[in-house]
Coordinates of C-alpha atoms in Angstrom, one line a residue:
X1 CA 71.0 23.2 -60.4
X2 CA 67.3 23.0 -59.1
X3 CA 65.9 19.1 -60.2
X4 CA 63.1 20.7 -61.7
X5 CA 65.3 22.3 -64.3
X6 CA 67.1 19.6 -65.4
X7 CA 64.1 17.8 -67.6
X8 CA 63.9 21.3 -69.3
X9 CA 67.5 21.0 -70.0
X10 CA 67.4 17.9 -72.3
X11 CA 64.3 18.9 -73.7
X12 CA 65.9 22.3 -75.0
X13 CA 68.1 20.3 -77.2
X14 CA 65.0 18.6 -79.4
X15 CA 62.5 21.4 -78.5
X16 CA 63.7 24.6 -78.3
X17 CA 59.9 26.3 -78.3
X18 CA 58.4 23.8 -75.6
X19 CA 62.0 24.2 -73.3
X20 CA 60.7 28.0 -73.1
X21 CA 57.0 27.1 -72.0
X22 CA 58.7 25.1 -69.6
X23 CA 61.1 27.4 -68.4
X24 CA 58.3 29.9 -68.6
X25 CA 56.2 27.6 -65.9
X26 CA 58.9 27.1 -63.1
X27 CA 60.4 30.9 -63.1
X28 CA 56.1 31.7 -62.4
X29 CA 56.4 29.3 -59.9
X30 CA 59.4 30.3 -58.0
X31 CA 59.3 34.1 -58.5
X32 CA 55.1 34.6 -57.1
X33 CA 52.9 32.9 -54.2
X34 CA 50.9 29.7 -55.4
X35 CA 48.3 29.9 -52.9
X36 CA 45.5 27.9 -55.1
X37 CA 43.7 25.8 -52.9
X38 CA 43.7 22.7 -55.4
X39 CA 47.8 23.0 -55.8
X40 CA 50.8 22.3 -54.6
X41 CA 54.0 21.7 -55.3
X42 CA 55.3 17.7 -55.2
X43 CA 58.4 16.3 -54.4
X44 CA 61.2 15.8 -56.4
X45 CA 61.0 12.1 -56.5
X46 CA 57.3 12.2 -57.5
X47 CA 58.4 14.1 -60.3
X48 CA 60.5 11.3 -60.9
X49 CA 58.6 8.5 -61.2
X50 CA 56.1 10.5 -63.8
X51 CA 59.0 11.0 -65.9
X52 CA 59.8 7.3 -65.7
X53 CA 59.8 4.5 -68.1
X54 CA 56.5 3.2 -66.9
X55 CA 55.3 6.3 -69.1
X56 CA 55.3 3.9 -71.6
X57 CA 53.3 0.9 -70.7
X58 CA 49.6 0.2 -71.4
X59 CA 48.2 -1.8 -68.4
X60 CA 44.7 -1.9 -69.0
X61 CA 42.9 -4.4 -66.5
X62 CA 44.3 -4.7 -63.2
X63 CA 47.5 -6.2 -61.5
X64 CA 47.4 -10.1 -62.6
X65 CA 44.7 -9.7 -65.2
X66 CA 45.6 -7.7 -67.8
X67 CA 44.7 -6.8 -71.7
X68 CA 48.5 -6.1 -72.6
X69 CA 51.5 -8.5 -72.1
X70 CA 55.0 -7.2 -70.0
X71 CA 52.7 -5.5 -66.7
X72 CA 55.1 -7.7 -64.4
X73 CA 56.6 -4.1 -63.3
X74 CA 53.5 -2.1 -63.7
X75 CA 51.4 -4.6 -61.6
X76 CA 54.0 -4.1 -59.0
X77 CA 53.7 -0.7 -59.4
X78 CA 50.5 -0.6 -58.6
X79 CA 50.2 -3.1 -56.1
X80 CA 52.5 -1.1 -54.1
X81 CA 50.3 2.1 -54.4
X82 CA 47.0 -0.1 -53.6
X83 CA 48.6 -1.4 -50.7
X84 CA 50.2 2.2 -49.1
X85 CA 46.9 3.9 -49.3
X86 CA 45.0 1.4 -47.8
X87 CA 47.6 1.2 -45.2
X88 CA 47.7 4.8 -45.0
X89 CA 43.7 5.6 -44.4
X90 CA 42.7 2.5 -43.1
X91 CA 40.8 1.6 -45.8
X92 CA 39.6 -2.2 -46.9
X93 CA 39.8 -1.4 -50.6
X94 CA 41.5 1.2 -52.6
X95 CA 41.4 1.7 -56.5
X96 CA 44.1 4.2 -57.8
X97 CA 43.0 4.3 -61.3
X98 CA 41.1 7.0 -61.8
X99 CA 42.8 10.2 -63.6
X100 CA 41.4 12.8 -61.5
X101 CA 39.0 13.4 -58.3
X102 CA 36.4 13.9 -61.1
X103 CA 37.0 10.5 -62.4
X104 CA 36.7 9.1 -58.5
X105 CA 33.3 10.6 -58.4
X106 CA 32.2 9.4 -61.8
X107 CA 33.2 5.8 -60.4
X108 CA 31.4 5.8 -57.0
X109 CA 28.4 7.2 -58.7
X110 CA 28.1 4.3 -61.8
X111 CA 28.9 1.3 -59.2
X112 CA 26.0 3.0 -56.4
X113 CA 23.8 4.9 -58.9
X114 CA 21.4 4.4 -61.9
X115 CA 20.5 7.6 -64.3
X116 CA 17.4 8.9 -62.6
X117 CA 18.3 8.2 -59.2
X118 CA 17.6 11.1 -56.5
X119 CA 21.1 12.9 -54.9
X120 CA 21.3 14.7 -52.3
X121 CA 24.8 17.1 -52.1
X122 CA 26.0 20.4 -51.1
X123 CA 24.5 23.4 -53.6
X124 CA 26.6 25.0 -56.2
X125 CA 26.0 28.0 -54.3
X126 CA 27.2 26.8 -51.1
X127 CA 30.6 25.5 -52.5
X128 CA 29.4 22.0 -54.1
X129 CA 31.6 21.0 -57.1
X130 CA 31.0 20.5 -60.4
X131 CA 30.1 16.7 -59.6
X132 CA 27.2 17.6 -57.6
X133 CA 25.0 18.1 -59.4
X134 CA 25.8 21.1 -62.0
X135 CA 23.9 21.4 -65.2
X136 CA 26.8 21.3 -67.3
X137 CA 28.3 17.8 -65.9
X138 CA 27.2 14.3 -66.1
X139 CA 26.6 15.0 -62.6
X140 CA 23.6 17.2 -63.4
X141 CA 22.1 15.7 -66.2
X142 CA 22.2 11.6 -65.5
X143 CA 20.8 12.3 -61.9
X144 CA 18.4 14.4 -59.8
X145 CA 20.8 16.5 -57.7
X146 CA 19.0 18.3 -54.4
X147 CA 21.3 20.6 -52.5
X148 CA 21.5 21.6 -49.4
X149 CA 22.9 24.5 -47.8
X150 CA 24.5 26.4 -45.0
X151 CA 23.6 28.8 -42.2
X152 CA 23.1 32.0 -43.2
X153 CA 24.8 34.0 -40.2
X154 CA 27.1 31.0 -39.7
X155 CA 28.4 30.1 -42.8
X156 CA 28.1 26.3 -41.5
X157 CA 26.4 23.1 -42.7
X158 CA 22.5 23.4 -41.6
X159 CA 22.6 19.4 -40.6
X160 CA 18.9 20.1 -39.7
X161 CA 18.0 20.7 -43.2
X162 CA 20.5 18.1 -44.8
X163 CA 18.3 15.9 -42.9
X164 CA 15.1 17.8 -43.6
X165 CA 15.9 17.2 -47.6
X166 CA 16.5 13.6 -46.9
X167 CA 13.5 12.6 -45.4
X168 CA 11.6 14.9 -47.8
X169 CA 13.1 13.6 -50.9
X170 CA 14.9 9.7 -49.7
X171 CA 18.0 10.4 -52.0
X172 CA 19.9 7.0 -53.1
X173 CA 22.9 8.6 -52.1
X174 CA 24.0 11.6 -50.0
X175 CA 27.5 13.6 -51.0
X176 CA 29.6 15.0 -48.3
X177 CA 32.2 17.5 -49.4
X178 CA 33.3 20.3 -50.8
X179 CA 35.4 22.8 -52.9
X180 CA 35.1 25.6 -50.4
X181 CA 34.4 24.6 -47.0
X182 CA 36.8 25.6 -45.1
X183 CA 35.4 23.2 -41.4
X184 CA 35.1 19.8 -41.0
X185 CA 32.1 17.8 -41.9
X186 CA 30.7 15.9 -39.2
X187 CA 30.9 12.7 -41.0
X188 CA 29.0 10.6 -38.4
X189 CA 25.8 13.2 -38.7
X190 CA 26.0 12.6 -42.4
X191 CA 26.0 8.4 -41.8
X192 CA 23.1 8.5 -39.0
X193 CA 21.1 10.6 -42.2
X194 CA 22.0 8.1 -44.8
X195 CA 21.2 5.1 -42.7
X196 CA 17.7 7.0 -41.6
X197 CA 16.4 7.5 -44.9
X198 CA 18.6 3.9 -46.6
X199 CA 20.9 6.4 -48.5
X200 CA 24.6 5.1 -49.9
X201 CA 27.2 7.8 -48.0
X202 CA 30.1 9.4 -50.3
X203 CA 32.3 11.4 -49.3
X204 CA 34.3 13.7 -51.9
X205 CA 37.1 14.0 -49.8
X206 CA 39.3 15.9 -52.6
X207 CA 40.7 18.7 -50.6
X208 CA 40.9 17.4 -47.0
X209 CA 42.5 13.9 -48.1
X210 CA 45.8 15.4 -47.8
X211 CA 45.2 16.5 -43.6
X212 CA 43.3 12.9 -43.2
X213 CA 46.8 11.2 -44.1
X214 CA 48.8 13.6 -41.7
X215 CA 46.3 13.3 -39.0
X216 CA 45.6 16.9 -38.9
X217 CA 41.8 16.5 -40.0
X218 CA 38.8 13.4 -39.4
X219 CA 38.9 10.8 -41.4
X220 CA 35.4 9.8 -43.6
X221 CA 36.4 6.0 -44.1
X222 CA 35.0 4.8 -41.0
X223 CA 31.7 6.6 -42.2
X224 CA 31.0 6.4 -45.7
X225 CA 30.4 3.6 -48.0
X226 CA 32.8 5.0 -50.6
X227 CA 35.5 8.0 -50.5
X228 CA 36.3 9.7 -53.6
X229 CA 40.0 11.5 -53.4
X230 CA 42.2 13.6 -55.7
X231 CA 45.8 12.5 -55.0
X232 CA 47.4 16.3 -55.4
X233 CA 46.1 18.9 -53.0
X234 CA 47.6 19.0 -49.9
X235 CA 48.8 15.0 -50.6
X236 CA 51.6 16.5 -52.1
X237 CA 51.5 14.0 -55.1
X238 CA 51.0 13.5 -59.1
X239 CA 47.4 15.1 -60.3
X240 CA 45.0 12.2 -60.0
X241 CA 42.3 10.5 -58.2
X242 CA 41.4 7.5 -56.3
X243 CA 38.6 5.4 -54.2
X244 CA 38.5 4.0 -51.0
X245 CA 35.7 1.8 -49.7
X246 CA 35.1 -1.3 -47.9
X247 CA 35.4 -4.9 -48.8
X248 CA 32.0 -5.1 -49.5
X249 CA 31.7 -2.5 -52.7
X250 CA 35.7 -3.4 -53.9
X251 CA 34.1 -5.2 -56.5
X252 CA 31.3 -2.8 -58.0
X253 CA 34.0 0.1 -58.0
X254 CA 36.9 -1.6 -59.7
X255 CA 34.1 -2.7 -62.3
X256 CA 33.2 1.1 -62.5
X257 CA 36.5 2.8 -62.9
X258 CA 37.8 -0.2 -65.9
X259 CA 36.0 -1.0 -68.1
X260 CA 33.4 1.2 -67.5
X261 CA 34.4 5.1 -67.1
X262 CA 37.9 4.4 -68.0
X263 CA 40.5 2.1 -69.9
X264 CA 44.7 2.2 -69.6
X265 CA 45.7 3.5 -66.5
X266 CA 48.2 5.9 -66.3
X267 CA 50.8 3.6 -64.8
X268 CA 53.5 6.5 -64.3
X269 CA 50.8 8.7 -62.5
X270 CA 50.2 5.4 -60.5
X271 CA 54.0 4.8 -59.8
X272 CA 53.7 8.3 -58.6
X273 CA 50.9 7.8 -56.7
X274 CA 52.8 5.1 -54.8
X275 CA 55.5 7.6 -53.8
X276 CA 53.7 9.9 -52.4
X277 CA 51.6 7.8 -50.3
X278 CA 55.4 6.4 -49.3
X279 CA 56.1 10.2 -48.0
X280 CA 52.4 10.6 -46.5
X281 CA 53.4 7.5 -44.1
X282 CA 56.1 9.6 -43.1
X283 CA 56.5 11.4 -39.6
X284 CA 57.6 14.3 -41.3
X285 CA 54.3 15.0 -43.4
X286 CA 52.7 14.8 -40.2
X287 CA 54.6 17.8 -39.0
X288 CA 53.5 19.1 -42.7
X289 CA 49.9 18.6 -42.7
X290 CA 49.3 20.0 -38.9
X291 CA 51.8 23.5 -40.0
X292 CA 49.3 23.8 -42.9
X293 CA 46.2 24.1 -40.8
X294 CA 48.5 26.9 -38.6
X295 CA 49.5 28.1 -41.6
X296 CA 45.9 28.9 -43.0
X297 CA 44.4 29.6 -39.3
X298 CA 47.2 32.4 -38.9
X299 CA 46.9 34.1 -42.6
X300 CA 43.0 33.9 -42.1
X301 CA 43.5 35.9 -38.9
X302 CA 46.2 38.4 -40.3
X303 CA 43.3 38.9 -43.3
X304 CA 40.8 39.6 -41.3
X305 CA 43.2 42.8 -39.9
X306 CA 43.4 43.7 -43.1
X307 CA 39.8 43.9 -43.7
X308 CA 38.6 40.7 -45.1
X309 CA 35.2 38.5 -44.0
X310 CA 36.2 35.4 -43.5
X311 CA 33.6 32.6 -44.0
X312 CA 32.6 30.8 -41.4
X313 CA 35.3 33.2 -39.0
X314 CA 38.2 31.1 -39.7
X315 CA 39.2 27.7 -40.7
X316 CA 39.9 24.2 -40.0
X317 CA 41.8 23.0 -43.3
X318 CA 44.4 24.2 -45.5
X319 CA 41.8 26.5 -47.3
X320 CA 40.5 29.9 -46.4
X321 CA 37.4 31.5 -48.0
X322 CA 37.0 35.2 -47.7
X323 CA 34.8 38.4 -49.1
X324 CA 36.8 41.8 -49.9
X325 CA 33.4 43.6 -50.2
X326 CA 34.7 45.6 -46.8
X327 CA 37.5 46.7 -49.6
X328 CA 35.1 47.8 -51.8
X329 CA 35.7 45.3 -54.6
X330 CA 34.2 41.6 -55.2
X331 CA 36.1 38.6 -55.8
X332 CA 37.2 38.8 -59.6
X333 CA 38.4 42.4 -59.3
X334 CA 40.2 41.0 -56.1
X335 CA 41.9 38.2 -58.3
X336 CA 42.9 40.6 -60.7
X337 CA 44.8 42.9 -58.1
X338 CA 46.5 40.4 -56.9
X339 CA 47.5 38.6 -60.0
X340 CA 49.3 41.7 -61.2
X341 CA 51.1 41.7 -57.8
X342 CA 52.1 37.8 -58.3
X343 CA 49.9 36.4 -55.9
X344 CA 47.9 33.7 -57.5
X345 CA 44.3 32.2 -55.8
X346 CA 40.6 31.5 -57.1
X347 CA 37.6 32.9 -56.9
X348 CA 34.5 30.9 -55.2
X349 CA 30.9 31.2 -54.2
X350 CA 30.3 32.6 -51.1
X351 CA 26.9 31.2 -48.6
X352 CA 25.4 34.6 -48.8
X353 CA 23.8 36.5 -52.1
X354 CA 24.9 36.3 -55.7
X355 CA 28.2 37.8 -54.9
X356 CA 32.0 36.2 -55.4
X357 CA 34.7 36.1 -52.8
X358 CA 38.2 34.6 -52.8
X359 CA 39.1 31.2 -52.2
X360 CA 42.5 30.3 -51.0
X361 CA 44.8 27.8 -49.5
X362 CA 48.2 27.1 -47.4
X363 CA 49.1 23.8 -49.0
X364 CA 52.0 25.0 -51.4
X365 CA 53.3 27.8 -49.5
X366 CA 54.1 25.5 -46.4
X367 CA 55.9 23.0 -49.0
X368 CA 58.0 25.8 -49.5
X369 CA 59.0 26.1 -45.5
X370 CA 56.7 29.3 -44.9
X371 CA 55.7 29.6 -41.5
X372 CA 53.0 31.9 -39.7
X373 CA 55.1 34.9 -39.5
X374 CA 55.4 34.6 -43.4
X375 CA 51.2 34.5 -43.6
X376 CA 51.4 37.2 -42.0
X377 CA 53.5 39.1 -44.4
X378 CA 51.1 37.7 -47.3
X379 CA 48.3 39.4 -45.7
X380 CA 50.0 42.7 -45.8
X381 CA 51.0 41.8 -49.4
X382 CA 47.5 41.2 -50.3
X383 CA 46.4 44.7 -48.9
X384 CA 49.2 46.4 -50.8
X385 CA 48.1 45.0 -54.0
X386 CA 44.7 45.2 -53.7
X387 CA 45.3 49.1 -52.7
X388 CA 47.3 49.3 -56.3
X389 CA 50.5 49.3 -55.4
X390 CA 51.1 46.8 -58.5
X391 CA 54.9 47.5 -58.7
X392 CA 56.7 47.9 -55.7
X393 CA 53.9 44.9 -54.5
X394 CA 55.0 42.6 -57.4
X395 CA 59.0 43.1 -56.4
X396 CA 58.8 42.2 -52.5
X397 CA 56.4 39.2 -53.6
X398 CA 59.0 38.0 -55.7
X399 CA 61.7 38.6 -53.0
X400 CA 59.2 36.3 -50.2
X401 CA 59.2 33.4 -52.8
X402 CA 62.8 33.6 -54.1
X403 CA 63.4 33.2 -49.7
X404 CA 61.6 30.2 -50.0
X405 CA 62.7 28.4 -53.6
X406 CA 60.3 24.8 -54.0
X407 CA 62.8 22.9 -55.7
X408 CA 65.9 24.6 -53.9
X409 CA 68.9 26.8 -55.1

């Protein structure tokens, strides 16, 4: 019996309708091809410790000075985790509080920022998130966001404008990162541009965080002043977020993340946290993290044969950002196709026109033990079911994930 099912077991006998949601989830999971960027699929002992007894404690405050009484375990809990990923990324400070990547930013942006204040971070357009600057987030409307862009033909980061804008408009703080950048930022060009123009440096590290632990991408905390994370991705733990800084701005984001953009931490989430920093530290995610980046380098390639643009001609990361206008369709109806055929991505902006391409990633797929030769199988997949061939498409997906179970037989 697969671990995964066993939760699912006990519920069935007090929750018959919520077992079946349940059981619903992990047969989509194991019979099609998660190959969401944001996703992935964590270890059975991750699961673990969400599912644990520390589900039940309220720990507001932080280890030692707490609201509630009984935290002796909690604190531990999260000492351990504060310790691992500052260990792990070489990192002075490290809050895991925040509930999501999201959260992270909201934290590094009330301890640096004031509402008002000038920002300077990657367009919407371009692949910026939703916390850079968008209209419908805090983001947009407590600060003035000014984004910069990328190179038309290229696809890259224009540093010559980035620090065009910030001598033009001498931002309080400059955002590197991204949801759909599938290269590395050079994160000393971004420092040398902050420290011109007296700008704080974030980096919204969300989706590379994972390939900084297995030392398969740079690392931005020897360049900004704070690093905003998610703790999922291709970190292969429990969805949530966390901060890294130095010793210097420990204070101001601990203030920010309790009391003031959040209370109780979720001390399972943190517990979980912990353990899969544990497995990060681990030569084996090393091996992980560096067959990703093959991974997504080789199913970028076999795409391309198929008839895909790929942004920026390839990738760096786990993620791969493509256009099927040569396939006469734009993102959405691309998403659709493929959907039907149980292959599940995104759509995303692409750095060219108003148009939408596809936006997908290697992280899950390679948790699953999927090497190149099996990207290279997706790719024909992906051209089968974008031709229409829903059916016979759909079956020999589920016969490429059934080879490779996440949880195991």
């Amino acid at each position: 019996m697969s671990v995964i099912t066993q939760p699912t077991d006990l519920l069935r006998q007090q929750d018959p309708q919520m077992a079946d949601v349940l059981e619903g989830e992990r047969r989509r999971q194991a019979g099609s091809l998660q190959l969401i960027a944001a996703e992935n699929f964590t270890s059975a002992a991750v699961l673990a410790a969400l599912g644990s007894p520390l589900a039940n404690k309220y720990a507001e405050g932080y280890p030692g000075n707490r609201y509630h009484g009984g935290c002796e375990y909690a604190d531990l809990a999260e000492q351990t985790a504060v310790e691992r990923a500052k260990v792990l990324f070489g990192a002075e400070h490290a809050n895991v509080q925040p509930h999501s990547g999201s959260s992270a930013v909201l934290a590094a942006y009330a301890a640096l920022l004031r509402p008002g204040d000038t920002v300077l971070a990657m367009g919407l357009p371009y692949g910026g998130h939703l916390t850079h600057g968008s209209p419908a987030n805090f983001s947009g409307r407590w600060f003035d966001f000014v984004g910069y862009g990328v190179d038309a033909e290229t696809g890259l980061i224009d540093y010559q404008q980035v620090q065009d804008l910030a001598r033009a408009h001498r931002p309080k703080a400059i955002v590197c990162g991204s949801i759909s950048y599938p290269r590395h930022p050079e994160y000393s060009a971004f420092r040398e541009i902050a420290d011109e123009v007296g700008a704080y440096l974030i980096a919204d590290a969300a989706h590379p965080i994972g390939l900084v632990a297995g030392g398969a991408a740079p690392s931005p905390v020897p360049y900004a002043d704070v690093v905003c994370a998610t703790t999922h991705k291709v970190l292969r733990g429990p969805r949530g977020g966390m901060v890294l800084c130095g010793a210097e701005f420990a204070e101001r984001i601990d203030r920010a993340v309790f009391p003031f953009t959040q209370g109780g931490a979720q001390m399972h989430t943190i517990a979980a946290k912990a353990v899969a920093f544990g497995e990060a530290a681990r030569p084996a995610f090393t091996t992980y993290a560096h067959r990703v980046v093959a991974n997504a380098r080789a199913l970028a390639g076999a795409l391309e044969e198929h008839g895909f643009t790929i942004t920026t001609g390839g990738t760096d990361t786990h993620l791969i950002t493509a256009d099927p206008a040569p396939l006469g369709m734009d993102g959405p109806t691309a998403r659709g196709r493929l959907a039907a055929a149980g292959i599940v991505l995104d759509t995303c902006a692409l750095p060219y026109g108003d148009q939408r391409g596809v936006r997908l990633g290697t992280a899950a797929v390679t948790t699953q033990g999927m090497g190149e030769a099996e990207m290279r199988r997706i790719a024909a997949l992906f051209a089968a079911g974008l031709r229409g061939d829903g059916a016979k498409t759909r079956t020999e997906v589920n016969e490429l994930a059934q080879e490779f179970p996440p949880y195991g037989e």
